[in-house]
Amino acid sequence: MKILISAGPTIEKIDPARYISNFSSGKMGYALAKSAKSLRHDVVLVSGPVSIKEIHGVKTIHVESTADMACEIRRESRNADLVIMAAAVADYRPAKFAEQKIKKSNDKMILELEKTEDILAWLGRNRRKSQTIVGFSAETENLIENAVKKLKAKKIDWIVANEIGKNDRGFSSDTNAVTLISKKGDTTEIPLMKKEKVAQRILGIIGIKEAGRV
Ligand code: CTP
């Protein structure tokens, strides 16, 4: 199988000195890529800026902005059998990039933002029949309800409901606890464990076996 995975944050530049982003470390996406590779699949990883070493044998494409990630995912998804969007994609970017460093003047400053493209929703709209699409849902409240809404709105096959804002799960920890929900409504809880183990469990639940095995 060709498996395409996104990982890490995206960053949106304000001026040559500054950007907006989020706390994603990329650990969950890299763990998924490593697990998929160890099952001997052909893995492509589109990674936002992270401080994790590349995985041997995994083609890694480094990007910064949501627009760059969208471009790479659109291209690589053409022949992917499975796409997992584990990246924490920035929802908004500055409406205008300031070519020169913005100088400090007034006590308050308003930064105008515009929506970025929703890559996962694009994948849901443009999928091939045989393609499986998995999203993540980063939430601080109403975990399952919000995840199900995203699963339906983005027309994907699976969503990983992932609580953030706690020390032992979510963005920067080495462990995670998630709930995997299918479009049919099947729900599987994966309790707190190392992100590598969570990754193996996710791939197992969505039916990814070792290459060559039926
Ligand atoms: N996603 C995406 N493109 C975006 C925003 C999100 O592809 N511009 C993907 C993420 O990679 C993730 C899923 O959509 O797989 C859900 O992301 P999340 O941030 O949890 O939700 P949003 O759809 O952005 O909604 P909200 O931030 O309001 O919760």
Coordinates of N, CA and C and ligand atoms in Angstrom, one line a residue, residues 6 66 85-91 116-121 134-139 150 154 159, ligand 1:
S6 N 0.5 13.0 7.3 CA 1.0 14.4 7.6 C 1.2 14.5 9.1
T66 N 0.4 26.1 5.6 CA -0.7 25.2 5.3 C -0.8 25.1 3.7
M85 N -4.3 12.3 8.2 CA -3.9 13.7 8.5 C -3.7 13.9 10.0
A86 N -2.5 13.6 10.4 CA -2.2 13.8 11.9 C -1.7 15.2 12.2
A87 N -1.4 16.0 11.1 CA -0.9 17.3 11.3 C -1.9 18.2 12.0
A88 N -1.3 19.1 12.8 CA -2.2 20.2 13.4 C -2.0 21.4 12.5
V89 N -3.0 21.5 11.5 CA -2.9 22.5 10.5 C -3.4 23.8 11.0
A90 N -2.7 24.9 10.7 CA -3.2 26.2 11.2 C -4.5 26.5 10.4
D91 N -5.5 27.0 11.2 CA -6.8 27.3 10.6 C -6.8 28.6 9.9
T116 N -7.4 29.3 6.2 CA -6.6 28.5 5.3 C -7.4 27.5 4.7
E117 N -6.9 26.8 3.7 CA -7.6 25.7 3.1 C -7.8 24.5 4.0
D118 N -8.9 23.9 4.1 CA -9.1 22.7 4.9 C -8.6 21.5 4.0
I119 N -7.4 21.0 4.3 CA -6.8 19.9 3.4 C -7.6 18.6 3.6
L120 N -8.0 18.3 4.8 CA -8.8 17.1 5.0 C -10.1 17.1 4.3
A121 N -10.8 18.2 4.3 CA -12.1 18.4 3.6 C -11.9 18.2 2.1
V134 N -8.2 9.2 7.0 CA -8.3 9.3 8.4 C -7.9 10.7 8.9
G135 N -8.7 11.3 9.8 CA -8.4 12.6 10.3 C -8.2 12.5 11.8
F136 N -7.6 13.5 12.4 CA -7.5 13.7 13.8 C -8.4 14.8 14.3
S137 N -8.9 14.8 15.5 CA -9.7 15.8 16.0 C -9.1 16.2 17.3
A138 N -8.5 17.4 17.4 CA -7.8 17.9 18.6 C -8.9 18.7 19.4
E139 N -9.2 18.3 20.6 CA -10.3 18.9 21.3 C -9.9 19.1 22.8
K150 N -16.8 16.5 12.8 CA -15.8 16.6 11.8 C -15.7 15.5 10.8
K154 N -16.4 16.4 7.0 CA -15.2 16.3 6.0 C -15.3 15.0 5.2
I159 N -12.0 8.9 12.3 CA -11.5 10.1 13.0 C -10.9 9.7 14.3
Ligands
CTP1 N1 -7.2 20.0 9.0 C1 -6.8 20.2 7.7 N2 -6.8 21.5 7.2 C2 -7.1 22.5 8.0 C3 -7.4 22.3 9.3 C4 -7.5 21.0 9.8 O1 -6.6 19.2 6.9 N3 -7.0 23.8 7.5 C5 -7.3 18.6 9.4 C6 -6.3 18.2 10.6 O2 -5.1 17.7 10.0 C7 -7.1 17.1 11.3 C8 -8.6 17.5 11.1 O3 -8.6 18.4 10.0 O4 -6.9 15.8 10.7 C9 -9.2 18.2 12.2 O5 -8.4 19.3 12.7 P1 -8.8 20.1 14.0 O6 -7.8 21.2 14.2 O7 -9.1 19.2 15.1 O8 -10.3 20.7 13.6 P2 -10.7 21.8 12.6 O9 -11.4 21.2 11.5 O10 -9.6 22.7 12.3 O11 -11.8 22.6 13.5 P3 -11.6 23.3 14.9 O12 -10.2 23.9 14.9 O13 -12.7 24.4 14.9 O14 -11.8 22.3 16.0

